[in-house]
Amino acid sequence: MSKVNDTGLHYDAVIVGLGKTGLSCFRYLSNQGLNVAITDSREEPPELLELRAEFESASVYLGQINEQVLLASDQIILSPGVSLDDKSIKLSIENNIPVFGDIELFCQKAQAPIIAVSGSNGKSTVTTIVAEMTRLAGLKTYVGGNIGIPALDLLSDSSPDLYVLELSSFQLETTYSLNAHASVVLNVSPDHMDRYSSLKDYANTKKRIYSGQGLMVLNKDEEYIHSIMDSKRDTIYFSLGAPEGENFGLINHNNEVWLSQGNEKIINKNQLKIKGEHNISNALAAMALAGAVNVPTN
């Protein structure tokens, strides 16, 4: 049911937070024929000039998150930089207005498989490697999310073979329908502690990437995996130790270190273009993810 407040306002959707993601959301929803408004606590948020140039008559409320506008909306799309704990957002939720982010909108519409990547460190590197591996294998792969192109902008072309999304904890907070073909949390270390009450709270948000029934890729060297492991789910591990079974790791052969799947050598550590132990781990994670869509790892 449409929500009309005492001011007579009504919007099909209100976006909270402008910037790159907010502009992408406004464009996407407007192109769906919806009556959309945007509100931001900043007087001059990023992308404001771009929004005005593209949508001259856009309804924009600046200087504070406008509660009247939120309460006059059928749904609220939250930009990643705005917390669910914001008092205006809490009020909207109390009034039964759905609140979600751009990744949730994307997941509802995407027709191709999704590989999803998160982690405190290395997620851009892994996202880029997976994209290159799948493209070299002939897949039409689109990359976006927290890196490069906002996710909704990827939907302008309806015929990709694969999406590779980098997802931050902020984006995962407001995503409910993600069912990735394969997903990974690379690592969890103290980050954004101004937003989360504890490291456990932060890790639990990261774990949302494993919702759905796709392949779980887990870093065996990380403590967080003990609270994630699910014997009913397809799971593959990567580690800087020796791999067991079909998992990914390192083996020594003739005094040289090889990245391997099980006993099968894939690439010599010294042949990697990216250097450092952390990037060995990133490469192993990328191989596991690419293998999930049948891309050769060698």
Short mmCIF file of C-alpha atoms in Angstrom, two decimals:
data_model
loop_
_atom_site.label_atom_id
_atom_site.label_comp_id
_atom_site.label_asym_id
_atom_site.label_seq_id
_atom_site.Cartn_x
_atom_site.Cartn_y
_atom_site.Cartn_z
CA MET A 1 0.00 0.00 0.00
CA SER A 2 1.27 3.47 -0.83
CA LYS A 3 2.36 5.52 2.14
CA VAL A 4 1.25 9.15 2.13
CA ASN A 5 2.19 11.27 5.15
CA ASP A 6 0.62 14.46 6.44
CA THR A 7 2.54 16.54 3.93
CA GLY A 8 0.94 14.68 1.03
CA LEU A 9 4.27 13.29 -0.07
CA HIS A 10 4.54 9.86 -1.64
CA TYR A 11 7.45 8.10 -3.31
CA ASP A 12 7.73 4.61 -4.71
CA ALA A 13 11.30 4.54 -3.41
CA VAL A 14 13.65 6.78 -1.47
CA ILE A 15 17.43 6.42 -1.69
CA VAL A 16 19.44 7.36 1.37
CA GLY A 17 22.92 8.58 0.46
CA LEU A 18 23.96 9.95 -2.91
CA GLY A 19 27.47 9.23 -4.17
CA LYS A 20 28.28 6.67 -6.84
CA THR A 21 25.94 3.99 -5.52
CA GLY A 22 23.09 6.39 -4.84
CA LEU A 23 23.23 7.78 -8.37
CA SER A 24 23.26 4.26 -9.77
CA CYS A 25 20.18 3.37 -7.72
CA PHE A 26 18.37 6.54 -8.76
CA ARG A 27 19.08 5.85 -12.41
CA TYR A 28 17.99 2.23 -12.18
CA LEU A 29 14.74 2.89 -10.32
CA SER A 30 13.82 5.92 -12.45
CA ASN A 31 14.30 3.83 -15.57
CA GLN A 32 11.82 1.35 -14.08
CA GLY A 33 9.25 4.15 -14.10
CA LEU A 34 9.24 4.66 -10.33
CA ASN A 35 8.75 7.97 -8.56
CA VAL A 36 12.05 8.26 -6.69
CA ALA A 37 13.55 10.72 -4.22
CA ILE A 38 17.00 10.88 -2.65
CA THR A 39 18.06 12.26 0.72
CA ASP A 40 21.52 12.84 2.16
CA SER A 41 22.82 14.31 5.42
CA ARG A 42 25.45 16.26 3.47
CA GLU A 43 24.72 19.61 1.82
CA GLU A 44 26.87 18.81 -1.22
CA PRO A 45 27.24 15.04 -1.53
CA PRO A 46 29.37 13.43 -4.26
CA GLU A 47 27.66 13.02 -7.66
CA LEU A 48 25.14 15.81 -6.96
CA LEU A 49 26.05 17.71 -10.11
CA GLU A 50 25.87 14.49 -12.13
CA LEU A 51 22.42 13.72 -10.72
CA ARG A 52 21.15 17.21 -11.53
CA ALA A 53 22.54 17.00 -15.07
CA GLU A 54 20.94 13.62 -15.76
CA PHE A 55 17.66 14.20 -13.88
CA GLU A 56 16.86 17.90 -13.85
CA SER A 57 13.65 17.51 -11.85
CA ALA A 58 14.98 14.98 -9.35
CA SER A 59 13.53 15.22 -5.83
CA VAL A 60 16.57 15.77 -3.62
CA TYR A 61 16.55 16.48 0.13
CA LEU A 62 19.92 17.53 1.57
CA GLY A 63 21.45 18.62 4.86
CA GLN A 64 19.84 15.85 6.88
CA ILE A 65 18.22 12.47 6.28
CA ASN A 66 14.64 13.60 5.84
CA GLU A 67 12.38 11.45 8.00
CA GLN A 68 9.17 12.75 6.45
CA VAL A 69 10.38 11.67 3.04
CA LEU A 70 11.39 8.24 4.35
CA LEU A 71 8.00 7.69 5.96
CA ALA A 72 6.29 8.62 2.69
CA SER A 73 8.09 5.88 0.79
CA ASP A 74 7.11 2.34 -0.16
CA GLN A 75 10.73 1.19 0.11
CA ILE A 76 14.11 2.58 1.13
CA ILE A 77 17.38 1.83 -0.63
CA LEU A 78 20.30 2.40 1.70
CA SER A 79 23.70 3.39 0.37
CA PRO A 80 26.56 1.42 1.96
CA GLY A 81 27.89 4.36 3.94
CA VAL A 82 24.65 4.75 5.93
CA SER A 83 24.15 2.45 8.92
CA LEU A 84 21.00 0.51 9.73
CA ASP A 85 21.44 1.96 13.22
CA ASP A 86 20.80 5.51 12.01
CA LYS A 87 17.79 6.78 13.97
CA SER A 88 15.88 7.72 10.82
CA ILE A 89 16.40 4.27 9.35
CA LYS A 90 15.36 2.62 12.61
CA LEU A 91 12.18 4.71 12.59
CA SER A 92 11.43 3.60 9.04
CA ILE A 93 11.91 -0.06 9.95
CA GLU A 94 9.62 0.40 12.95
CA ASN A 95 7.02 1.69 10.49
CA ASN A 96 7.37 -1.51 8.41
CA ILE A 97 9.04 0.14 5.44
CA PRO A 98 11.37 -2.31 3.67
CA VAL A 99 15.02 -1.24 3.80
CA PHE A 100 17.67 -2.80 1.58
CA GLY A 101 20.67 -1.95 -0.56
CA ASP A 102 21.61 -1.89 -4.22
CA ILE A 103 23.08 -5.41 -4.08
CA GLU A 104 19.70 -6.74 -2.96
CA LEU A 105 18.06 -5.07 -5.97
CA PHE A 106 20.75 -6.54 -8.18
CA CYS A 107 20.29 -10.07 -6.80
CA GLN A 108 16.56 -9.90 -7.47
CA LYS A 109 17.14 -9.16 -11.16
CA ALA A 110 20.44 -10.83 -12.14
CA GLN A 111 20.01 -13.72 -14.57
CA ALA A 112 23.62 -14.98 -14.72
CA PRO A 113 25.60 -16.82 -11.99
CA ILE A 114 27.33 -14.68 -9.38
CA ILE A 115 30.74 -15.17 -7.82
CA ALA A 116 30.89 -13.11 -4.63
CA VAL A 117 34.08 -11.99 -2.89
CA SER A 118 34.50 -10.34 0.50
CA GLY A 119 37.18 -10.03 3.16
CA SER A 120 39.00 -7.40 5.18
CA ASN A 121 41.95 -7.48 2.78
CA GLY A 122 42.57 -8.70 -0.76
CA LYS A 123 39.04 -8.70 -2.12
CA SER A 124 39.79 -6.33 -5.02
CA THR A 125 42.80 -8.44 -6.00
CA VAL A 126 40.83 -11.69 -5.95
CA THR A 127 37.87 -10.16 -7.78
CA THR A 128 40.21 -8.93 -10.53
CA ILE A 129 42.04 -12.27 -10.84
CA VAL A 130 38.79 -14.24 -11.08
CA ALA A 131 37.49 -11.87 -13.72
CA GLU A 132 40.65 -12.24 -15.81
CA MET A 133 40.69 -16.03 -15.46
CA THR A 134 37.07 -16.38 -16.56
CA ARG A 135 37.48 -13.94 -19.46
CA LEU A 136 40.55 -15.80 -20.70
CA ALA A 137 38.40 -18.94 -20.62
CA GLY A 138 35.94 -17.23 -22.97
CA LEU A 139 33.25 -16.17 -20.52
CA LYS A 140 31.55 -12.81 -20.85
CA THR A 141 32.26 -11.65 -17.30
CA TYR A 142 31.02 -8.44 -15.71
CA VAL A 143 32.72 -7.07 -12.60
CA GLY A 144 31.37 -4.58 -10.09
CA GLY A 145 29.90 -3.94 -6.66
CA ASN A 146 32.40 -2.41 -4.27
CA ILE A 147 34.95 -2.20 -7.09
CA GLY A 148 34.60 -0.22 -10.29
CA ILE A 149 31.06 -0.24 -11.66
CA PRO A 150 28.07 -0.16 -9.28
CA ALA A 151 26.24 -3.47 -9.46
CA LEU A 152 22.96 -2.12 -10.86
CA ASP A 153 24.80 -0.57 -13.80
CA LEU A 154 25.86 -4.08 -14.81
CA LEU A 155 22.23 -4.97 -15.54
CA SER A 156 22.12 -2.72 -18.61
CA ASP A 157 23.40 -5.67 -20.67
CA SER A 158 21.14 -8.70 -20.32
CA SER A 159 23.47 -11.36 -21.69
CA PRO A 160 26.57 -11.88 -19.49
CA ASP A 161 27.81 -15.37 -18.68
CA LEU A 162 28.96 -14.43 -15.20
CA TYR A 163 29.02 -11.66 -12.62
CA VAL A 164 31.95 -11.26 -10.23
CA LEU A 165 31.05 -8.99 -7.34
CA GLU A 166 33.28 -7.52 -4.68
CA LEU A 167 31.09 -7.02 -1.62
CA SER A 168 31.85 -5.01 1.51
CA SER A 169 30.39 -5.75 4.91
CA PHE A 170 28.29 -2.60 4.54
CA GLN A 171 26.72 -3.96 1.35
CA LEU A 172 26.12 -7.36 2.90
CA GLU A 173 24.21 -5.78 5.81
CA THR A 174 21.32 -4.90 3.51
CA THR A 175 21.42 -7.91 1.16
CA TYR A 176 18.93 -10.72 1.74
CA SER A 177 18.52 -12.63 -1.55
CA LEU A 178 22.14 -13.37 -2.50
CA ASN A 179 22.51 -16.93 -3.76
CA ALA A 180 25.98 -16.86 -5.26
CA HIS A 181 27.24 -19.75 -7.38
CA ALA A 182 30.43 -19.52 -5.30
CA SER A 183 31.46 -17.13 -2.54
CA VAL A 184 34.40 -16.42 -0.27
CA VAL A 185 35.35 -14.45 2.82
CA LEU A 186 39.10 -14.17 2.36
CA ASN A 187 39.93 -13.08 5.90
CA VAL A 188 38.56 -11.20 8.87
CA SER A 189 40.59 -8.63 10.80
CA PRO A 190 39.54 -5.61 12.89
CA ASP A 191 38.04 -3.06 10.51
CA HIS A 192 35.15 -0.58 10.65
CA MET A 193 35.02 -0.98 14.42
CA ASP A 194 33.23 2.36 14.55
CA ARG A 195 30.32 0.61 12.82
CA TYR A 196 30.37 -2.80 14.51
CA SER A 197 30.12 -3.59 18.20
CA SER A 198 32.79 -6.29 18.08
CA LEU A 199 34.97 -8.32 15.74
CA LYS A 200 32.42 -11.13 16.05
CA ASP A 201 29.65 -8.78 14.91
CA TYR A 202 31.79 -7.73 11.93
CA ALA A 203 32.59 -11.36 11.06
CA ASN A 204 28.92 -12.34 11.27
CA THR A 205 28.09 -9.64 8.74
CA LYS A 206 30.79 -10.94 6.39
CA LYS A 207 29.32 -14.45 6.72
CA ARG A 208 26.10 -13.27 5.06
CA ILE A 209 27.91 -13.78 1.75
CA TYR A 210 27.41 -17.53 2.27
CA SER A 211 23.62 -17.34 2.27
CA GLY A 212 22.04 -19.51 -0.40
CA GLN A 213 23.20 -22.94 -1.54
CA GLY A 214 26.27 -22.22 -3.69
CA LEU A 215 29.84 -23.38 -3.18
CA MET A 216 31.46 -22.13 0.01
CA VAL A 217 35.14 -21.26 -0.45
CA LEU A 218 36.84 -21.05 2.95
CA ASN A 219 40.28 -19.94 4.08
CA LYS A 220 41.52 -22.80 6.26
CA ASP A 221 44.12 -20.49 7.83
CA GLU A 222 41.45 -18.21 9.32
CA GLU A 223 39.76 -18.59 12.71
CA TYR A 224 36.35 -17.51 11.39
CA ILE A 225 35.82 -20.74 9.41
CA HIS A 226 35.06 -22.74 12.55
CA SER A 227 31.75 -20.89 12.94
CA ILE A 228 30.89 -21.17 9.24
CA MET A 229 31.63 -24.76 8.26
CA ASP A 230 28.49 -26.58 7.12
CA SER A 231 28.69 -30.29 6.37
CA LYS A 232 25.57 -30.06 4.22
CA ARG A 233 27.08 -27.52 1.82
CA ASP A 234 29.57 -27.98 -1.01
CA THR A 235 32.79 -26.57 0.39
CA ILE A 236 36.34 -26.16 -0.81
CA TYR A 237 39.27 -24.85 1.22
CA PHE A 238 42.42 -22.93 0.41
CA SER A 239 45.44 -22.65 2.66
CA LEU A 240 49.12 -21.81 2.72
CA GLY A 241 49.64 -25.35 3.99
CA ALA A 242 49.59 -28.63 2.10
CA PRO A 243 46.18 -29.26 0.49
CA GLU A 244 44.06 -32.29 1.30
CA GLY A 245 41.76 -33.96 -1.21
CA GLU A 246 40.59 -31.50 -3.89
CA ASN A 247 41.41 -28.42 -1.84
CA PHE A 248 43.94 -25.72 -2.78
CA GLY A 249 47.28 -25.09 -1.10
CA LEU A 250 51.05 -25.29 -1.42
CA ILE A 251 53.27 -28.30 -2.04
CA ASN A 252 57.03 -28.61 -2.22
CA HIS A 253 58.51 -30.29 -5.28
CA ASN A 254 62.26 -30.46 -5.91
CA ASN A 255 62.80 -27.69 -3.35
CA GLU A 256 60.33 -25.40 -5.12
CA VAL A 257 56.92 -24.26 -3.88
CA TRP A 258 53.91 -24.82 -6.12
CA LEU A 259 50.33 -23.63 -5.88
CA SER A 260 48.33 -26.81 -6.20
CA GLN A 261 44.93 -28.45 -6.09
CA GLY A 262 45.45 -31.62 -4.15
CA ASN A 263 48.58 -33.22 -5.57
CA GLU A 264 48.21 -31.47 -8.94
CA LYS A 265 50.72 -28.66 -9.39
CA ILE A 266 49.23 -25.53 -11.00
CA ILE A 267 51.87 -22.80 -10.97
CA ASN A 268 55.26 -22.24 -9.39
CA LYS A 269 55.16 -19.61 -6.66
CA ASN A 270 57.96 -17.70 -8.41
CA GLN A 271 55.87 -17.40 -11.59
CA LEU A 272 53.14 -15.38 -9.91
CA LYS A 273 52.97 -11.80 -11.16
CA ILE A 274 51.73 -10.63 -7.77
CA LYS A 275 54.22 -10.99 -4.93
CA GLY A 276 53.95 -11.62 -1.21
CA GLU A 277 52.52 -14.39 0.94
CA HIS A 278 49.13 -12.68 1.14
CA ASN A 279 48.92 -12.70 -2.65
CA ILE A 280 49.69 -16.42 -2.75
CA SER A 281 46.61 -16.86 -0.58
CA ASN A 282 44.65 -14.54 -2.87
CA ALA A 283 45.70 -16.53 -5.94
CA LEU A 284 44.61 -19.80 -4.33
CA ALA A 285 41.22 -18.31 -3.46
CA ALA A 286 40.79 -17.07 -7.03
CA MET A 287 41.62 -20.51 -8.42
CA ALA A 288 39.02 -22.11 -6.16
CA LEU A 289 36.36 -19.61 -7.25
CA ALA A 290 37.18 -19.92 -10.95
CA GLY A 291 37.10 -23.70 -10.68
CA ALA A 292 33.52 -23.42 -9.44
CA VAL A 293 32.49 -22.28 -12.93
CA ASN A 294 34.67 -24.93 -14.60
CA VAL A 295 37.47 -22.58 -15.57
CA PRO A 296 40.83 -24.39 -15.83
CA THR A 297 43.20 -23.28 -13.10
CA ASN A 298 46.44 -24.00 -14.97
#
